[in-house]
XYZ file of C-alpha atoms in Angstrom:
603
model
C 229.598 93.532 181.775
C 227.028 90.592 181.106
C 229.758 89.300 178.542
C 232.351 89.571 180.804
C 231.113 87.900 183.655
C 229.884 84.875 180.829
C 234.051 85.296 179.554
C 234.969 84.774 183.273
C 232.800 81.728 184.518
C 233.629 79.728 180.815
C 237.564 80.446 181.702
C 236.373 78.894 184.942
C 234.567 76.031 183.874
C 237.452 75.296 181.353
C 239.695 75.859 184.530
C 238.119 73.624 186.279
C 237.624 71.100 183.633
C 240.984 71.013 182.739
C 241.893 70.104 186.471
C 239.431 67.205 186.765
C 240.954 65.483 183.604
C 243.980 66.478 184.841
C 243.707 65.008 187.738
C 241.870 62.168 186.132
C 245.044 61.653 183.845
C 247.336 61.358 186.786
C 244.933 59.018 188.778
C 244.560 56.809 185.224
C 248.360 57.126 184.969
C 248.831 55.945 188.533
C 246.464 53.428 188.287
C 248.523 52.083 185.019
C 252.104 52.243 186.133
C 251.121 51.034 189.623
C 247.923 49.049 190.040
C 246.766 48.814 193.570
C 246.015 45.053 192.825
C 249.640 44.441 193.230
C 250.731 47.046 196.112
C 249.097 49.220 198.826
C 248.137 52.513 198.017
C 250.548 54.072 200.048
C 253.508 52.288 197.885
C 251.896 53.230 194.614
C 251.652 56.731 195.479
C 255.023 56.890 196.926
C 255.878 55.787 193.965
C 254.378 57.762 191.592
C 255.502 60.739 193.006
C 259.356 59.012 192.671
C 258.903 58.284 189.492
C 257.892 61.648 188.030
C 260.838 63.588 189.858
C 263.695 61.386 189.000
C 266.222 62.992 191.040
C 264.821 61.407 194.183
C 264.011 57.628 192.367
C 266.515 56.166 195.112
C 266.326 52.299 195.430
C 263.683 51.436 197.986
C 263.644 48.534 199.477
C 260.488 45.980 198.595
C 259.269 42.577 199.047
C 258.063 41.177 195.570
C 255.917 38.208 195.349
C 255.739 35.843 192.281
C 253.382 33.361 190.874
C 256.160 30.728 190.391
C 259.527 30.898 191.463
C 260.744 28.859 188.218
C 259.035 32.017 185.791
C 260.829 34.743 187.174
C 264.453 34.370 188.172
C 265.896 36.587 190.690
C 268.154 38.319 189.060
C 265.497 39.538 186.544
C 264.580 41.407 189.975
C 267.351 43.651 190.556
C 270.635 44.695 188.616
C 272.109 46.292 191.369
C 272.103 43.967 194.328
C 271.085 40.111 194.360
C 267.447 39.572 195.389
C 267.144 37.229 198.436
C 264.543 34.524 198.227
C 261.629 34.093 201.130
C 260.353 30.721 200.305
C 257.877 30.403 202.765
C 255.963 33.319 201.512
C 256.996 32.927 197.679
C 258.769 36.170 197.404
C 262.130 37.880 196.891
C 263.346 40.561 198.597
C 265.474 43.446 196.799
C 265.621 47.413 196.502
C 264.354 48.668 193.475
C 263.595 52.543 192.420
C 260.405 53.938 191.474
C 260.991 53.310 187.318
C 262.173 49.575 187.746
C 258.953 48.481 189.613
C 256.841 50.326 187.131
C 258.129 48.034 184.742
C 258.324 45.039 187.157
C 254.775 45.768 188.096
C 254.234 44.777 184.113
C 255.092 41.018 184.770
C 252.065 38.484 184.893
C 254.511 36.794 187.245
C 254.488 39.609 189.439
C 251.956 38.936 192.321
C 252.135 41.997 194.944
C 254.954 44.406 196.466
C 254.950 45.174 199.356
C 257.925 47.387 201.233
C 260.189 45.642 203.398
C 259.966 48.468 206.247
C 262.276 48.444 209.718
C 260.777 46.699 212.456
C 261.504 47.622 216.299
C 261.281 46.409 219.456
C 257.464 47.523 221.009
C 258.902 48.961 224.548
C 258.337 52.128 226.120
C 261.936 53.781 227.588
C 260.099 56.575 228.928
C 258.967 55.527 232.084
C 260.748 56.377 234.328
C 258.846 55.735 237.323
C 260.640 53.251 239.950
C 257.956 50.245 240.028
C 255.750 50.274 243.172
C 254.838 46.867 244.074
C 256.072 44.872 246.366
C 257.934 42.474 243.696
C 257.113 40.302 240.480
C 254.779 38.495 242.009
C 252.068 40.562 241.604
C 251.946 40.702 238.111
C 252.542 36.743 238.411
C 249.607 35.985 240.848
C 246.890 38.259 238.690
C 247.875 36.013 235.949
C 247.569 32.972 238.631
C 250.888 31.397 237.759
C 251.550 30.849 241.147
C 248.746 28.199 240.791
C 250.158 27.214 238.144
C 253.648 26.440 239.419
C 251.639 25.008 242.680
C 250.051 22.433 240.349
C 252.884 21.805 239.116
C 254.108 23.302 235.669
C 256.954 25.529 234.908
C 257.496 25.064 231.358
C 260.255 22.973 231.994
C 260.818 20.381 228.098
C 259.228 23.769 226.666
C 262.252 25.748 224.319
C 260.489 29.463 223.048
C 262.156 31.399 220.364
C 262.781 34.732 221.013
C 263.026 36.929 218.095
C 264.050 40.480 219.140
C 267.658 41.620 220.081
C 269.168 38.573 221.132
C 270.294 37.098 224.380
C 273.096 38.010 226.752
C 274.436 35.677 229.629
C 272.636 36.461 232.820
C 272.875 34.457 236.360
C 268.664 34.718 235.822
C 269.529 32.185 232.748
C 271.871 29.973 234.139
C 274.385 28.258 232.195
C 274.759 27.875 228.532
C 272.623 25.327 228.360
C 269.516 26.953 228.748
C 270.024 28.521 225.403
C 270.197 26.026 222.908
C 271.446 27.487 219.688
C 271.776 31.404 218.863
C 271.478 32.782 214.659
C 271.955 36.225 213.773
C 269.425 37.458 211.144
C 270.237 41.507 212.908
C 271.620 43.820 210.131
C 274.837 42.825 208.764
C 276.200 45.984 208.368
C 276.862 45.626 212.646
C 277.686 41.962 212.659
C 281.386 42.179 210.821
C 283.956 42.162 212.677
C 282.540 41.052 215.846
C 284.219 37.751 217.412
C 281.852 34.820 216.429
C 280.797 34.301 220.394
C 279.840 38.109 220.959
C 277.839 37.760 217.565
C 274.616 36.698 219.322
C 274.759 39.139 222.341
C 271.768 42.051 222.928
C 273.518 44.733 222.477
C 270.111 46.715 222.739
C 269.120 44.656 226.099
C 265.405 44.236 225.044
C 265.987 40.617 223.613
C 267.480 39.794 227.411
C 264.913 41.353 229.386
C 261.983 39.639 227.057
C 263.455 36.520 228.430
C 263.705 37.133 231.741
C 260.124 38.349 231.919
C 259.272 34.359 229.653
C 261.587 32.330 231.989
C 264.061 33.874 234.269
C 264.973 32.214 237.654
C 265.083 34.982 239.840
C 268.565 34.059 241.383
C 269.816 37.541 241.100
C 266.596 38.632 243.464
C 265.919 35.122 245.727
C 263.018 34.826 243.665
C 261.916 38.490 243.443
C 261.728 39.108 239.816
C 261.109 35.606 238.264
C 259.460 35.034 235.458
C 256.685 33.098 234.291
C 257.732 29.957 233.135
C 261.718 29.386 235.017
C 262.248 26.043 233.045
C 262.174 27.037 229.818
C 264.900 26.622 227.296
C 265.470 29.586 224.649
C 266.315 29.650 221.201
C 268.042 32.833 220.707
C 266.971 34.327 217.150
C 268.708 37.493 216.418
C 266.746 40.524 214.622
C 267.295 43.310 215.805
C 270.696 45.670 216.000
C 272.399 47.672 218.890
C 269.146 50.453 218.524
C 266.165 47.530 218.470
C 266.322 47.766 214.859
C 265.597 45.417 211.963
C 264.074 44.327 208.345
C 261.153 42.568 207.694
C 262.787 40.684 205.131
C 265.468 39.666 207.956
C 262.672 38.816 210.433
C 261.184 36.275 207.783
C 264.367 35.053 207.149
C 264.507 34.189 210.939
C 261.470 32.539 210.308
C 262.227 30.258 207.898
C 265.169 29.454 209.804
C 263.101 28.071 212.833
C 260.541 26.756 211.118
C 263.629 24.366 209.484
C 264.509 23.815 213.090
C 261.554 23.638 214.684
C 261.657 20.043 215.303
C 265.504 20.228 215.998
C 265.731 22.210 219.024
C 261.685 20.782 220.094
C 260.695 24.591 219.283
C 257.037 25.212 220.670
C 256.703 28.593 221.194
C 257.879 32.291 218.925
C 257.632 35.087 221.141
C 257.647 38.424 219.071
C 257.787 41.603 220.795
C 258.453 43.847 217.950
C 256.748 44.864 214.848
C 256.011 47.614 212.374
C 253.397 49.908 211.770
C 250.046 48.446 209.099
C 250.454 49.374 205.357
C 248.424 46.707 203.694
C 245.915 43.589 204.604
C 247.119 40.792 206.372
C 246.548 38.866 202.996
C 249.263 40.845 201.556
C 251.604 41.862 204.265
C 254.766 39.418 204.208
C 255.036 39.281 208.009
C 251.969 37.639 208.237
C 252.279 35.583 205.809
C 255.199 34.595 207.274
C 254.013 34.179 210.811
C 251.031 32.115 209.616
C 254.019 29.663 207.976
C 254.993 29.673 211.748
C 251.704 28.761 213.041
C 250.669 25.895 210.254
C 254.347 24.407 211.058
C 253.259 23.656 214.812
C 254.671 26.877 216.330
C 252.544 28.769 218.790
C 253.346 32.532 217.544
C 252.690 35.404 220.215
C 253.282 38.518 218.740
C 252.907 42.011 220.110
C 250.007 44.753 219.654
C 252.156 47.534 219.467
C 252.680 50.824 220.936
C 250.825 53.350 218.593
C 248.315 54.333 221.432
C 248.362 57.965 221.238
C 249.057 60.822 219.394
C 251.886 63.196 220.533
C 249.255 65.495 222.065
C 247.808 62.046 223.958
C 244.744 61.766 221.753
C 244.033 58.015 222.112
C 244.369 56.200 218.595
C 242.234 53.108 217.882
C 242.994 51.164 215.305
C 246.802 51.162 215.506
C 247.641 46.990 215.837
C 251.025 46.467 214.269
C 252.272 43.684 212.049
C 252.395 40.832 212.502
C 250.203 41.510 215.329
C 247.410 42.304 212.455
C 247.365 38.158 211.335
C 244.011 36.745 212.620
C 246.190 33.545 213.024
C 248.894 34.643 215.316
C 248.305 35.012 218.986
C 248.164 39.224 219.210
C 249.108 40.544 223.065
C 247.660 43.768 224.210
C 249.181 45.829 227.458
C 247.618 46.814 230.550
C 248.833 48.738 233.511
C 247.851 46.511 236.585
C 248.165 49.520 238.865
C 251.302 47.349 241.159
C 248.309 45.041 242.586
C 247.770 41.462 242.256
C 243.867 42.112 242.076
C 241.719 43.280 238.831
C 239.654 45.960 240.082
C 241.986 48.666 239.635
C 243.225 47.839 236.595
C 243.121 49.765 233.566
C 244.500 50.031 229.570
C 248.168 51.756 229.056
C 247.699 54.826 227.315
C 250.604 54.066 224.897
C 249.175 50.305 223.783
C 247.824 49.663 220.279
C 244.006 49.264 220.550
C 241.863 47.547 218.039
C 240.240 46.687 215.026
C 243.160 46.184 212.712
C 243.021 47.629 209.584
C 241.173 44.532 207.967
C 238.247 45.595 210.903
C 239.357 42.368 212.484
C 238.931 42.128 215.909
C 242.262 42.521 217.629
C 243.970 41.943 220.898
C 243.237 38.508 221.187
C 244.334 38.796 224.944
C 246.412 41.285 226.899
C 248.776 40.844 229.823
C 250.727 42.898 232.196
C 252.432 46.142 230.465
C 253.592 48.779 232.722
C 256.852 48.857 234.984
C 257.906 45.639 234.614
C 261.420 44.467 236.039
C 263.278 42.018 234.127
C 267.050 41.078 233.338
C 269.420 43.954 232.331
C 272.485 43.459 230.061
C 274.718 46.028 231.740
C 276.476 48.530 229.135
C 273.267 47.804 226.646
C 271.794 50.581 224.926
C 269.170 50.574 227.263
C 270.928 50.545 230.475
C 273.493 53.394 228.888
C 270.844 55.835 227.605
C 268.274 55.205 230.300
C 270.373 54.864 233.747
C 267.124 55.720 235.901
C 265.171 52.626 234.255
C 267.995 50.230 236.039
C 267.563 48.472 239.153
C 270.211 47.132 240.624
C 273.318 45.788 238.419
C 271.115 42.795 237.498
C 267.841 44.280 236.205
C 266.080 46.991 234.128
C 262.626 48.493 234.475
C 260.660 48.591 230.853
C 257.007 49.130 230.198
C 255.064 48.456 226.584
C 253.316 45.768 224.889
C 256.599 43.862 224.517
C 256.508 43.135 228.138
C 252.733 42.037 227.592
C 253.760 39.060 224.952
C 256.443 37.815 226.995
C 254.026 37.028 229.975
C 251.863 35.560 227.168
C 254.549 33.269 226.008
C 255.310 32.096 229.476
C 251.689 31.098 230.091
C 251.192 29.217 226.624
C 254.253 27.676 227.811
C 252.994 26.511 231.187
C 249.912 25.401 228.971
C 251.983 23.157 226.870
C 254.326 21.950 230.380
C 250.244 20.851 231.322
C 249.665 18.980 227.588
C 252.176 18.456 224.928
C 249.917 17.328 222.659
C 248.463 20.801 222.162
C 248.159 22.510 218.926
C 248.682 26.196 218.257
C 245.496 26.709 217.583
C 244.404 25.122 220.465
C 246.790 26.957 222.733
C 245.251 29.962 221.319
C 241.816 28.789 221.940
C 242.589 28.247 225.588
C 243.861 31.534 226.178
C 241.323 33.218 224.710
C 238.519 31.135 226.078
C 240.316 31.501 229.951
C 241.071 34.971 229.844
C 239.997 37.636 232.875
C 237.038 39.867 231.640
C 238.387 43.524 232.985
C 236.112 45.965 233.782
C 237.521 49.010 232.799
C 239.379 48.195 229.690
C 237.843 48.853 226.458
C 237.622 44.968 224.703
C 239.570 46.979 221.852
C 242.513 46.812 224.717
C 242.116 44.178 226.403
C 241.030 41.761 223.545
C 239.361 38.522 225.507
C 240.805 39.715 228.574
C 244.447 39.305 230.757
C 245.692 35.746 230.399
C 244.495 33.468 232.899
C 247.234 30.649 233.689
C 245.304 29.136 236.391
C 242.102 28.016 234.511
C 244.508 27.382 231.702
C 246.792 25.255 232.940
C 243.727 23.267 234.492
C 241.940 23.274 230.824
C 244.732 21.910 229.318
C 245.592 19.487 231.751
C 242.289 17.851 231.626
C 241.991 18.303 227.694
C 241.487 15.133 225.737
C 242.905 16.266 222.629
C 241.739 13.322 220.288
C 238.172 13.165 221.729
C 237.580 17.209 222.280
C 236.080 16.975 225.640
C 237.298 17.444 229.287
C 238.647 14.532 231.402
C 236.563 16.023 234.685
C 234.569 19.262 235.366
C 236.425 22.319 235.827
C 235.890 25.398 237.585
C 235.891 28.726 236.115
C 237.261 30.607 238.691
C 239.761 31.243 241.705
C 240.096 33.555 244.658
C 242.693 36.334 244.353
C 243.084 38.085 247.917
C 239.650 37.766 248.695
C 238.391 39.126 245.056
C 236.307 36.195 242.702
C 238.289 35.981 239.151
C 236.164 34.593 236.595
C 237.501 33.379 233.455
C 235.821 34.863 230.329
C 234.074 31.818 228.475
C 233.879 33.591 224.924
C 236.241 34.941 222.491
C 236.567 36.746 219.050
C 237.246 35.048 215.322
C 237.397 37.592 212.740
C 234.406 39.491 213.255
C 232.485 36.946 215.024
C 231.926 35.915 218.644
C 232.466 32.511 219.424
C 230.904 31.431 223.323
C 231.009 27.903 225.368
C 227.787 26.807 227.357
C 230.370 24.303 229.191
C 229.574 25.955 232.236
C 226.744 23.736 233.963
C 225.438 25.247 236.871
C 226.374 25.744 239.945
C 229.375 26.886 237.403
C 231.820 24.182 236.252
C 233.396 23.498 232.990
C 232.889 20.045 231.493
C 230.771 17.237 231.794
C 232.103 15.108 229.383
C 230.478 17.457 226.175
C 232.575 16.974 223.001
C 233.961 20.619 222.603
C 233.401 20.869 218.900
C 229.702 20.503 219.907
C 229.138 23.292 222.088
C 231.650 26.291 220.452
C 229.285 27.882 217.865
C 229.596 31.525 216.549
C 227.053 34.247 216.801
C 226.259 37.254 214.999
C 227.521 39.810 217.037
C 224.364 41.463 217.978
C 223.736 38.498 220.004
C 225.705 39.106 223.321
C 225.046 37.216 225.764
C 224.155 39.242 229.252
C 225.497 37.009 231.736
C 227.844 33.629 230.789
C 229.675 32.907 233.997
C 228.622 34.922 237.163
C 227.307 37.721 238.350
C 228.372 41.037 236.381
C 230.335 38.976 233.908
C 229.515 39.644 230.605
C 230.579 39.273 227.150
C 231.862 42.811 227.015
C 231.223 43.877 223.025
C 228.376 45.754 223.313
C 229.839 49.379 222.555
C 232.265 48.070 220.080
C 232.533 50.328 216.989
C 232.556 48.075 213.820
C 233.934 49.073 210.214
C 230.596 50.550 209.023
C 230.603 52.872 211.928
C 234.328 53.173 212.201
C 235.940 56.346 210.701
C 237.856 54.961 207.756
C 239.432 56.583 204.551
C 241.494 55.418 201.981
C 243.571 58.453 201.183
C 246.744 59.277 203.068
C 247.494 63.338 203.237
C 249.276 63.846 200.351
C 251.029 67.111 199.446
C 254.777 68.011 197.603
C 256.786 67.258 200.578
C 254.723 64.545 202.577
C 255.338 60.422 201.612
C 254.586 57.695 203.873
C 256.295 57.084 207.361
C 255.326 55.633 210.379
C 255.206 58.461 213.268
C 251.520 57.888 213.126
C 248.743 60.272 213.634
C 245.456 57.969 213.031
C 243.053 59.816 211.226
C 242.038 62.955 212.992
C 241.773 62.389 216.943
C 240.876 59.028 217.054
C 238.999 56.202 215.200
C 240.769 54.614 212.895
C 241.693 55.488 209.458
C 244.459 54.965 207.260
C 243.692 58.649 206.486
C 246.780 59.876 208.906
C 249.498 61.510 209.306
C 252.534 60.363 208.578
C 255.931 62.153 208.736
C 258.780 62.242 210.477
C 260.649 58.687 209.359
C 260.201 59.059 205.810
C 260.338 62.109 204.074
C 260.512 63.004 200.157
C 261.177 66.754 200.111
C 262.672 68.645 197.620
C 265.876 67.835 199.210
C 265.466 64.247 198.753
C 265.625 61.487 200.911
C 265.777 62.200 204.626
C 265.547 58.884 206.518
C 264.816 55.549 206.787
C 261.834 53.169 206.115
C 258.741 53.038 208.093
C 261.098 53.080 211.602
C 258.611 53.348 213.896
C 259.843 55.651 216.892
C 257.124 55.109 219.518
């Protein structure tokens, strides 16, 4: 019996022996074939598993990097489709199976590859709630833009590209001339055959109503549903198909093409409300890359946070910032439901928004802006208006809620900031808004970011800004009366993962007495919060923030036989953040092969 029982734990020491190398062997053979250095690990995976059933190795579509451009010619890339080239980020992009970029992934001119996933529009069609406030304005006047407009700026010599589903002719955007030039970078397969002036039309009527909510005129409503900045001029950029769909390879195509432009068509501003779920580092993703081109090239770049707020059950997810929205460069807009009121005490954070950190643990929104019900221009017989009749109002205007509709109101107020000072730089159109921004009280700072844009301290900032000499032409004061309630602009905001804070307030509470800027913005560890900056019970608002050492974080997806990568999300297991989720749904490798497309993300 002894001898048996010795027989049976040796057969299950060698069992379990054999496993480990096994499993060792596989790693090691992962590791080889696809070394994380040069993709994510939810690509090499994918991958592997490709490779070793053959059956399935269909062409997926990639963005590969290079060291040189010159050392590895494009069609070294791909023998069954031409590779297209992304200059601004040095990188082609192509769709290649499992076995070609295990041999690809051999080249010392191969950099990184990344997939090149399907990027949507970041709206919510399932609210269908009629709005209950009075009319646009209040989400205008808790932003202060009335101010704004009262002082004087409208955004008028301001042109914002719009990158989403393009732009349809509305009596909101007057005549033809408000839209300077239209390119379509949507998915050809739905672009032949079209007549070249129906081309550039939203066909998904979420590029249409972004623009309303940026600039509209509120003809069609004497005013009622105007948006922030009525003078701008549009460039209409194209991305997205008839279902909000698109490529990130397309999208950075786009924007290369406005870069080219910018100085053109005078383009200031790139408002993008669409995105796709994290896979890798900013450092590595190509939409950020690309969006940081953007921002060096003099564009202010306002992207959205994203909609991956809960789970289906309504677990809250943290942790769930989209790309490009993950960039520390770009100008990242969260959403929050104003409750229908112009005032700040009642409002709160959407349950569907993306909250923060990203999945660098860099501190993300930057700002947020109103989400939730918003009524903006409808492009009648639009995907939108067909599928989702109770969302219309009117025959001029649709009802949408998500962090889409956050990023347009930011784009309108960086372009009322510009209107106030042309000779602003992104980056300091950034720091502005972040610096401005309305402390909430019930928001997490993971949803809010630095707080909801503030126009009228902004606009009064940037008017008084001496550029050249970083310092403030007179004092300025930090707040404004909103129906009887004080609104105090924040005075601190977030870099990476520190806290940067201006003592320009000099008591009795004013901004600027002449104080070069650069002299007074210095970071803190962020253990050092300051308890009180501008007013009573306003604070910096960090102090329960949970940080990567305390934030739930693995670096294994749930693997198993018939689960790859897609992007219905389920962060980690109720909450914190994790690359450790869920995915399913939009990609899925089963024994019966490929079931759908690429990272589509179907919040």
């Amino acid at each position: 019996m002894r001898k048996l029982k010795q027989y049976r734990l040796t057969v299950a020491w060698i069992l379990v022996l054999t496993g480990i190398l096994h499993v060792d062997a596989w790693a090691r053979t992962n590791r080889e074939l696809f070394p994380t250095r040069k993709t994510s690990r939810i690509l090499a995976r994918e991958l592997h598993y490709l490779k070793a059933r053959s059956e399935y190795d269909y062409p997926i579509p990639v963005i590969v990097r290079v060291r040189s451009a010159s050392l590895l010619d494009a069609s070294q890339l791909s023998r069954r489709e031409p590779a297209r080239r992304l200059s601004s980020i040095g990188s082609y992009a192509t769709r290649l199976t499992a076995a070609d970029l295990a041999s690809l992934m051999q080249s010392e001119h191969v950099e990184y590859v990344a997939l090149d996933p399907v990027v949507r529009a970041r709206n919510d069609v399932q609210a269908r709630k009629k709005p209950e406030q009075e009319s646009a304005n209040s989400f205008l006047r808790s932003m202060g833009v009335d101010l704004a407009w009262k002082a004087g700026y409208d955004g008028r010599k301001i042109t914002v590209a719009v990158f989403d589903s393009g732009i349809s002719p509305h009596p909101d955007l007057g005549g033809p001339g408000r839209i300077r030039a239209s390119v379509d970078f949507s998915r050809p397969a739905y672009s032949p055959g079209l007549p070249a002036d129906e081309r550039f039309l939203d066909r998904y009527g979420h590029g249409t109503h972004v623009a309303g909510i940026i600039g509209g005129s509120g003809r069609s409503s004497k005013g009622e549903w105007r948006g922030v900045a009525p003078e701008v001029q549009f460039v209409n950029v194209k991305v997205l198909d008839h279902e909000g769909k698109g490529t990130a390879s397309r999208l950075i195509e786009a924007m290369e093409w406005v870069i080219s432009n910018r100085d053109a068509y005078d383009i200031r501003i790139a408002n993008l409300s669409l995105g796709h779920p994290p896979v890798e580092s900013y450092q590595n993703d190509p939409l950020c890359q690309a969006a940081a081109a953007m921002m060096d090239a003099g564009i202010v770049t306002v992207v959205s946070a994203g909609n991956i707020g809960k789970t289906p059950d309504g677990t809250r997810i943290w942790g769930g910032i989209v790309s490009p929205g993950i960039s520390p460069e770009v100008i990242t807009t969260g959403a929050v439901n104003t409750k229908g009121t112009a005032t700040h005490s009642d409002d709160v954070s959407t349950s569907y928004g993306s909250r923060g950190p990203t999945v660098d643990a860099l501190f993300k929104p930057d700002v947020s802006a109103p989400a939730n019900l918003i009524t903006s221009l409808q492009v009648p017989h639009s995907y939108l208006a067909t599928n989702y009749p109770d969302l219309r109002v009117g025959d001029h205007y649709l009802t949408l809620s998500g962090s889409s509709m956050a990023t347009a109101f930011a784009s309108g107020v960086a372009a009322l900031l510009l209107d106030a000072n042309d000779d602003l730089s992104p980056d300091l159109v950034k720091l502005i808004l972040l610096v401005t921004a309305v402390r909430l009280d019930q928001p997490h700072m993971l949803e809010q970011g630095n707080g909801l844009v503030n126009a009228a301290t902004g606009v009064d900032v940037a008017s008084n800004l001496k550029v050249k000499k970083q310092s403030l032409k007179r004092t300025v004061e930090p707040s404004w009366l909103l129906d009887g309630e004080r609104v105090w602009a924040g005075g601190a905001f977030a870099v990476v993962d520190r806290v940067v804070y201006t003592p320009l307030v000099a008591l009795p509470g004013f901004w600027g007495d002449g104080t070069v800027w650069s002299s007074v913005l210095r970071p803190v560890d962020y253990s050092d919060w300051l308890s009180e900056l501008l007013g009573p019970n306003s604070v910096i608002w960090a102090d329960s923030v949970i940080w990567a050492d305390s934030v739930i974080w693995a670096d294994s997806v749930i693997w198993a036989d018939n689960i790859v990568v897609s992007d219905s999300v389920i962060w980690a297991d109720s909450v914190i953040w994790a690359d450790s989720v869920i995915w399913a749904d939009s990609v899925i490798w089963a024994d019966d092969g490929f079931q759908s497309g690429y990272l589509e993300d179907d919040m």
